[in-house]
Tab-separated table of C-alpha atoms in Angstrom:
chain	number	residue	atom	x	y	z
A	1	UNK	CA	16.266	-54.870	55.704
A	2	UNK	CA	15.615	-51.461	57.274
A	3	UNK	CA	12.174	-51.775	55.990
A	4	UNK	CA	11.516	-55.028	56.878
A	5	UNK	CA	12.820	-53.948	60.908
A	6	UNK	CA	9.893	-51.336	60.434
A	7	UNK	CA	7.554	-53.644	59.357
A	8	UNK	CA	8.508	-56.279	62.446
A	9	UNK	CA	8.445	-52.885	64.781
A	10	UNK	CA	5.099	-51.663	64.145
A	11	UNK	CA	3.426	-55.177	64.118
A	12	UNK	CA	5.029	-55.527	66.923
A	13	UNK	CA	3.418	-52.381	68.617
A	14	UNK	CA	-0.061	-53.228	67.432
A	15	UNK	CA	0.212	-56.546	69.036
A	16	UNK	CA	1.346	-55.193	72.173
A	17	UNK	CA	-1.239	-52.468	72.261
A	18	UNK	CA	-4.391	-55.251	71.735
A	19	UNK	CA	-2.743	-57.643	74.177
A	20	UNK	CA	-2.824	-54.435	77.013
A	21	UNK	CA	-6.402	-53.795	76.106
A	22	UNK	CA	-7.615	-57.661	76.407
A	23	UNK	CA	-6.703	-57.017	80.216
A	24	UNK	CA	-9.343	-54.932	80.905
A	25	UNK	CA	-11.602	-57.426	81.326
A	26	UNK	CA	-14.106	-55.567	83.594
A	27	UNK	CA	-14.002	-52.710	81.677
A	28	UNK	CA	-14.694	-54.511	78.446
A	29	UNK	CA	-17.820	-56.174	79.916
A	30	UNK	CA	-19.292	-53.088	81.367
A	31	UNK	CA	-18.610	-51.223	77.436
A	32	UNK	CA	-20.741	-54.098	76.237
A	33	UNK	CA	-23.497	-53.736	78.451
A	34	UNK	CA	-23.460	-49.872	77.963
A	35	UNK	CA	-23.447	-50.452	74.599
A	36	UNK	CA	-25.720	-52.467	74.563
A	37	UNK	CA	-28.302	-50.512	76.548
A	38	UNK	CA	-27.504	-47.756	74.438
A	39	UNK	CA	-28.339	-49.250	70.979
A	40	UNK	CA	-31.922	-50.531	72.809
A	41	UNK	CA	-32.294	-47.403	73.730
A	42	UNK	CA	-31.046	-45.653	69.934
A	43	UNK	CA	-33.408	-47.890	68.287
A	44	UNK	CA	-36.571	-47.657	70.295
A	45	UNK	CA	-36.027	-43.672	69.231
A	46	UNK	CA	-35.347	-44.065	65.441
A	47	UNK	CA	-38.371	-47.012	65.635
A	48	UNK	CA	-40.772	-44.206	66.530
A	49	UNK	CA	-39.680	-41.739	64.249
A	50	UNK	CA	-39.789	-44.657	61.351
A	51	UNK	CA	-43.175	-45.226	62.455
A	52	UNK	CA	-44.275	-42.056	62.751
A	53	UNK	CA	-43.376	-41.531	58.658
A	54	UNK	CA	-45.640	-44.871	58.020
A	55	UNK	CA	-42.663	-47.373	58.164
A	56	UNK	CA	-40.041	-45.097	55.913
A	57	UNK	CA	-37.339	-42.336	56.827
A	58	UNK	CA	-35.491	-41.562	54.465
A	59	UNK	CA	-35.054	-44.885	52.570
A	60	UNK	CA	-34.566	-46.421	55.935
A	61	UNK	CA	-36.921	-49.214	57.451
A	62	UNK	CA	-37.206	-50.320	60.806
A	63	UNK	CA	-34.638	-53.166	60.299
A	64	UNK	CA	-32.875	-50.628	58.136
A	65	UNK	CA	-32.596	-48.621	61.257
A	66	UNK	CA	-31.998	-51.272	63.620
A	67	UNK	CA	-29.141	-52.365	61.364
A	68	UNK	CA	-27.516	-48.707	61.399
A	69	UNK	CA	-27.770	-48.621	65.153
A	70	UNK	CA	-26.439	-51.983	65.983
A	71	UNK	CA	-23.726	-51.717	63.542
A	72	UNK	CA	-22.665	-47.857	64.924
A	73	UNK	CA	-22.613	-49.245	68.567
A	74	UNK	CA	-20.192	-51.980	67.197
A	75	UNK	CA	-17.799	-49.226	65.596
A	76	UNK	CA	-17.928	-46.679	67.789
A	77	UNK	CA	-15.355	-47.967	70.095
A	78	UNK	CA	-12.910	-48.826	67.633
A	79	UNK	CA	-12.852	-45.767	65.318
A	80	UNK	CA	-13.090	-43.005	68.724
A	81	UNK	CA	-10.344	-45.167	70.636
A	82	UNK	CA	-8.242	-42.234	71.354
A	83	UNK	CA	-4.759	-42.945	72.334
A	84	UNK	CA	-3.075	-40.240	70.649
A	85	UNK	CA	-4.052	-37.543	73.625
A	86	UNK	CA	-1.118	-39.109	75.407
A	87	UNK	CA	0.562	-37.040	72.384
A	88	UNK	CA	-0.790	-33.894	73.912
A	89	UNK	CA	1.046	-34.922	77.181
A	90	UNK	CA	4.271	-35.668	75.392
A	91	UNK	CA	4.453	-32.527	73.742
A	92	UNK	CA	4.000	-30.669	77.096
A	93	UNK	CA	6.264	-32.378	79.231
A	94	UNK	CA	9.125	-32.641	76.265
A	95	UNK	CA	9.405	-35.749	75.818
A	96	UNK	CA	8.350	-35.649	71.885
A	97	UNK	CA	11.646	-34.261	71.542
A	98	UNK	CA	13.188	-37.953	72.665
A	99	UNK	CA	10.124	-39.589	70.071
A	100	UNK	CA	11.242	-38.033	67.604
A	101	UNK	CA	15.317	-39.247	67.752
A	102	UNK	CA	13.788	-43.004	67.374
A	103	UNK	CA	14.085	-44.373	64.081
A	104	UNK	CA	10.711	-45.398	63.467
A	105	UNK	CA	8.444	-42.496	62.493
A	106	UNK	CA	6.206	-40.747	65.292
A	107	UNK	CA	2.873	-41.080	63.057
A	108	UNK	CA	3.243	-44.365	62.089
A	109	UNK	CA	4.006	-45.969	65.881
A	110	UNK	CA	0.718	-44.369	66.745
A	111	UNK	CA	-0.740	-45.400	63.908
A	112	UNK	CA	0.160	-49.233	65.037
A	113	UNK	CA	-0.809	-48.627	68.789
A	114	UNK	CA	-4.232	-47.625	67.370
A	115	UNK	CA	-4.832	-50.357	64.706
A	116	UNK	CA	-4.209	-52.956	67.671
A	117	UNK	CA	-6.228	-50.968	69.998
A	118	UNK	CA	-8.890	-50.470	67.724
A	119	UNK	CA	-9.157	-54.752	66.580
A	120	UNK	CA	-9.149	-55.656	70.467
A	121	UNK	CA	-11.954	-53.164	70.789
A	122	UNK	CA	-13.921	-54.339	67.701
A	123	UNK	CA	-13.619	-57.823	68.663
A	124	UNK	CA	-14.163	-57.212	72.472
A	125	UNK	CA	-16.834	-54.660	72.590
A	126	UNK	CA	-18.217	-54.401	69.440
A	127	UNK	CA	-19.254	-57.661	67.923
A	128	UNK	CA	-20.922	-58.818	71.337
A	129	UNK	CA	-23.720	-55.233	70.872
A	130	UNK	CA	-23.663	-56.274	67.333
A	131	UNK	CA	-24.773	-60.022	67.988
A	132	UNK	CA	-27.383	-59.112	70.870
A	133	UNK	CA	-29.084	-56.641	68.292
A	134	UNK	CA	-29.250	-59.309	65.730
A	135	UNK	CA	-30.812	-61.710	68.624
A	136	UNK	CA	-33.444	-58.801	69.376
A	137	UNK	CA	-34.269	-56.611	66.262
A	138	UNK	CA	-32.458	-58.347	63.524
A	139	UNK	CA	-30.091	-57.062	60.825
A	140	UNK	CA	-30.218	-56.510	57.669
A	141	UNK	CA	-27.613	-58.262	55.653
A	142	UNK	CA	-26.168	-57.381	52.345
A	143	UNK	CA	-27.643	-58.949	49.453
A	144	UNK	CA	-24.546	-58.121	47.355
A	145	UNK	CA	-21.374	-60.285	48.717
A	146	UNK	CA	-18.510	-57.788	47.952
A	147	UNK	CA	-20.117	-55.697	49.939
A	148	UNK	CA	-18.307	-57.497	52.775
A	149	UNK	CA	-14.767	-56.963	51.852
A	150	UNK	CA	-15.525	-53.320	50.622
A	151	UNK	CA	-16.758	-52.828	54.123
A	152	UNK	CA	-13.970	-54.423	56.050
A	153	UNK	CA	-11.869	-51.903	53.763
A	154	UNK	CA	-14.218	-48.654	54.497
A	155	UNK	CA	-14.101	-49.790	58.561
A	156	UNK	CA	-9.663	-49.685	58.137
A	157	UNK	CA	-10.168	-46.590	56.277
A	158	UNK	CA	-12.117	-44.992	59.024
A	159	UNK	CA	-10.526	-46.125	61.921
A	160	UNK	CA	-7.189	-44.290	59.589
A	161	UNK	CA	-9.109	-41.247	58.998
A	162	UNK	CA	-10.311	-40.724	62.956
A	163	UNK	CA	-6.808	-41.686	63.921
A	164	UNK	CA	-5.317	-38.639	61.609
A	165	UNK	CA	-8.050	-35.995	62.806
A	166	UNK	CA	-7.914	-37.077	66.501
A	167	UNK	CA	-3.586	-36.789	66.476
A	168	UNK	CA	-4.286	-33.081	64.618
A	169	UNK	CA	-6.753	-32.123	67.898
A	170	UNK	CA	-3.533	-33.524	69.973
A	171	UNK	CA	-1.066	-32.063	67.958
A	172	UNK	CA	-2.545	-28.387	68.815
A	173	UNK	CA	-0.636	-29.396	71.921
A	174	UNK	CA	2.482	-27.547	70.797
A	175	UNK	CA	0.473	-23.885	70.888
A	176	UNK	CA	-1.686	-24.532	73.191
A	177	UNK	CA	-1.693	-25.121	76.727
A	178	UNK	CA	-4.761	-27.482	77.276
A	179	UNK	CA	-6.202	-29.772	74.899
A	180	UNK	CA	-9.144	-30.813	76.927
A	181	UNK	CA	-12.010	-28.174	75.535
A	182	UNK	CA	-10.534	-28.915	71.879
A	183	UNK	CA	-11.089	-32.525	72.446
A	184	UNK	CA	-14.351	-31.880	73.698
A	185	UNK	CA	-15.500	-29.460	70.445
A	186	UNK	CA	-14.552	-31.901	68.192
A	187	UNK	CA	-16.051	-34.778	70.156
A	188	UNK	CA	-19.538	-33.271	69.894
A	189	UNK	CA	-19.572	-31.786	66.551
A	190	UNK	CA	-18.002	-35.156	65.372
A	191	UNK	CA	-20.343	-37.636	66.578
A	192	UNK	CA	-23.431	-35.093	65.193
A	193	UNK	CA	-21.439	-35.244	61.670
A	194	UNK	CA	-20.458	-38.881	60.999
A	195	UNK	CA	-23.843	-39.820	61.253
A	196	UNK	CA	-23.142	-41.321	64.503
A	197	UNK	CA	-26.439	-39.996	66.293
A	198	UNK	CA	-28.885	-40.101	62.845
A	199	UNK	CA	-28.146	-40.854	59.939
A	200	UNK	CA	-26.744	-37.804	57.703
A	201	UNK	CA	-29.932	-38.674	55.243
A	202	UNK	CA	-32.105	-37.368	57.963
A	203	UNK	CA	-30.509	-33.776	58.480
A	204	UNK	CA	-32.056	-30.546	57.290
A	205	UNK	CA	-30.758	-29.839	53.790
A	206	UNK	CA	-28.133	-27.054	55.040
A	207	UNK	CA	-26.711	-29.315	57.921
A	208	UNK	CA	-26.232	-32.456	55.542
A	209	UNK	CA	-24.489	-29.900	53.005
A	210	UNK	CA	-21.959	-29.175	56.187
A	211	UNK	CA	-21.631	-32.536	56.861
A	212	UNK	CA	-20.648	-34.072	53.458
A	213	UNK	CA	-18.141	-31.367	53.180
A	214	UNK	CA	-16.146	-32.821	56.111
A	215	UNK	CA	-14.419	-35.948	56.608
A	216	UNK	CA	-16.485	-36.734	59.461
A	217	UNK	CA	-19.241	-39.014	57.417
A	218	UNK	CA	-16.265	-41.024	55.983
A	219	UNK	CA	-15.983	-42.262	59.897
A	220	UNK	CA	-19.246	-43.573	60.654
A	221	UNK	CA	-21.820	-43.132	58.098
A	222	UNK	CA	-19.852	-44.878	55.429
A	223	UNK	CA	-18.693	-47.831	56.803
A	224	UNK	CA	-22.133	-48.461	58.294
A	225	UNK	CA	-23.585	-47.764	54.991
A	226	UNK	CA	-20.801	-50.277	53.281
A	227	UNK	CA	-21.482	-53.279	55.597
A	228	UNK	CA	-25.032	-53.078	55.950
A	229	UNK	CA	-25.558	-52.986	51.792
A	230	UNK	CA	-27.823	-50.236	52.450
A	231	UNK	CA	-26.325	-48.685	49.123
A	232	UNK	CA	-25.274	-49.912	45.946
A	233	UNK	CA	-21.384	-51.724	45.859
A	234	UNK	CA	-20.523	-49.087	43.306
A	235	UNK	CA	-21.902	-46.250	45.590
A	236	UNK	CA	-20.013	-47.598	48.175
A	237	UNK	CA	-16.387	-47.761	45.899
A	238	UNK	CA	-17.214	-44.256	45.913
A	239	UNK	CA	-17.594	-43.299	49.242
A	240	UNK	CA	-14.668	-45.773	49.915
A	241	UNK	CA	-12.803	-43.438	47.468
A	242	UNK	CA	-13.814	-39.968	49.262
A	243	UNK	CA	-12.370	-42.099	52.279
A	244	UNK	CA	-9.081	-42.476	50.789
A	245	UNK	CA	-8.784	-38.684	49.461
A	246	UNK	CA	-9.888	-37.512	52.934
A	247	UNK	CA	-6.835	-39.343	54.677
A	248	UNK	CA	-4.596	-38.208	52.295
A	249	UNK	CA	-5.637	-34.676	53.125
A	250	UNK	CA	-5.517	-35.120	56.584
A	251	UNK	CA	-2.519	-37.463	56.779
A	252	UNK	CA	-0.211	-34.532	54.973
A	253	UNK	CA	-2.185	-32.170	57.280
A	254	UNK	CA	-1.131	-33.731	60.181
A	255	UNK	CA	2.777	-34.326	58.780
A	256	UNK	CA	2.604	-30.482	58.444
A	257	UNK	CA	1.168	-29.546	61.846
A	258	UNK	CA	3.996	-31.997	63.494
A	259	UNK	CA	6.700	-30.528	61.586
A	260	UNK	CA	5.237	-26.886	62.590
A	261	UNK	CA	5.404	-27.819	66.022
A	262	UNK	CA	8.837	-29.574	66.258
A	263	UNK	CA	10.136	-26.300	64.597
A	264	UNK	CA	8.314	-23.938	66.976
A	265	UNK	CA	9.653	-26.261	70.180
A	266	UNK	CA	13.205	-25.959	68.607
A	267	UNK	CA	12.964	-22.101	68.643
A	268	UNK	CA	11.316	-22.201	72.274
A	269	UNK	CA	13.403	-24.684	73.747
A	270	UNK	CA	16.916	-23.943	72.106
């Protein structure tokens, strides 16, 4: 039963989280146009450079390219949706100390305020960029059809995996004073990594070395890679994999860092 009460809790939360975001119905038209915009302008740059190497970067095409911009301007939103930096508020005004008395774990009801966060977001300002770049440029669609549910799976998986490494930048919180400047480090060095800006296949040989040994391409790169078919299905059960052993890293990292910081706010506070 107490499981089940969990279960009803946290759908409850996600629910409640997409609902508040569906009211911002300004805000979600003028992400679409940005968005929009954006991806025009993203692909007119990766055009040239395609056509500049006589139609091929990389193994990518022009629709290739088109495909991986459209598709990143759709995701974007959904996996950086931070809502955990009201975290870094709770933790300096104290009131992580009442969080953590409720009986539903602190990770998790985050976790659930993201997930519906992240599906209004998708749905809201993602698919409309996604659907005007198909009108425009075109997309490239998988040839393979599992590649479709492997990709739905890599997209959960990443939108888990920012969720876990944005909520460690928050949970710094408990040693540090301001979060702002951390936010903003890991912000720029992770849309360079996750293949947000280019794809990772188009770094210098040292950078893409960097990059693969972070979880960062597991955010953006992958799930763009699984949904477009751009690579093989059993590539992509790979990649899925390193997905799934990166969120286990980071979800006992940040289960660590929370416990670290409850215990250092016990000896602080008394």
């Amino acid at each position: 039963m107490a499981t089940v009460a969990r279960v009803s809790v946290h759908w409850r939360v996600a629910v409640a989280a997409f609902r508040q975001y569906s009211t911002y119905r300004l805000a979600t038209a003028a992400g679409v146009f940005t968005n929009s915009v954006f991806g025009l302008i993203r692909a007119s740059i990766l055009f040239a450079a395609i056509a500049t190497a006589d139609g091929e970067l990389a193994g990518y095409t022009a629709l290739q390219a088109a495909t991986y911009v459209w598709l990143g301007q759709a995701l974007l939103a959904p996996i950086e949706a931070f809502g955990t930096r009201e975290v870094s508020q709770r933790v300096h005004q104290g009131d992580i100390a009442v969080d953590l008395l409720r009986p539903v774990p602190f990770l998790t009801l985050f976790y659930a305020q993201k997930l519906g966060r992240s599906s209004f977001l998708l749905l809201g300002r993602g698919l409309p960029p996604l659907l005007i770049g198909a009108l425009i440029t075109g997309l490239a669609l998988p040839e393979d059809p599992l590649s479709y549910p492997l990709g739905l799976l890599s997209l959960l998986l990443a939108i888990t995996l920012a969720f876990l490494a944005d909520m460690l930048v928050n949970l710094a919180a408990f040693w540090l004073v301001e979060t702002r400047g951390l936010s903003v480090v890991y912000m720029a060095v992770m849309n360079l990594l996750s293949g947000f800006l280019i794809p990772i296949v188009w770094f210098p040989d040292w950078l893409l070395a960097i990059a693969r040994a972070t979880p960062f391409p597991s955010m953006i790169q992958t799930p763009i890679d699984t949904l477009s078919g751009r690579i093989p299905v059993a590539e992509a059960a790979g990649l899925v994999a390193v997905q799934a052993g990166w969120i286990a890293v980071l979800a006992l990292a940040a289960w660590a860092v929370l416990r670290a910081g409850v215990r250092s706010l016990e000896v602080q506070g008394g």
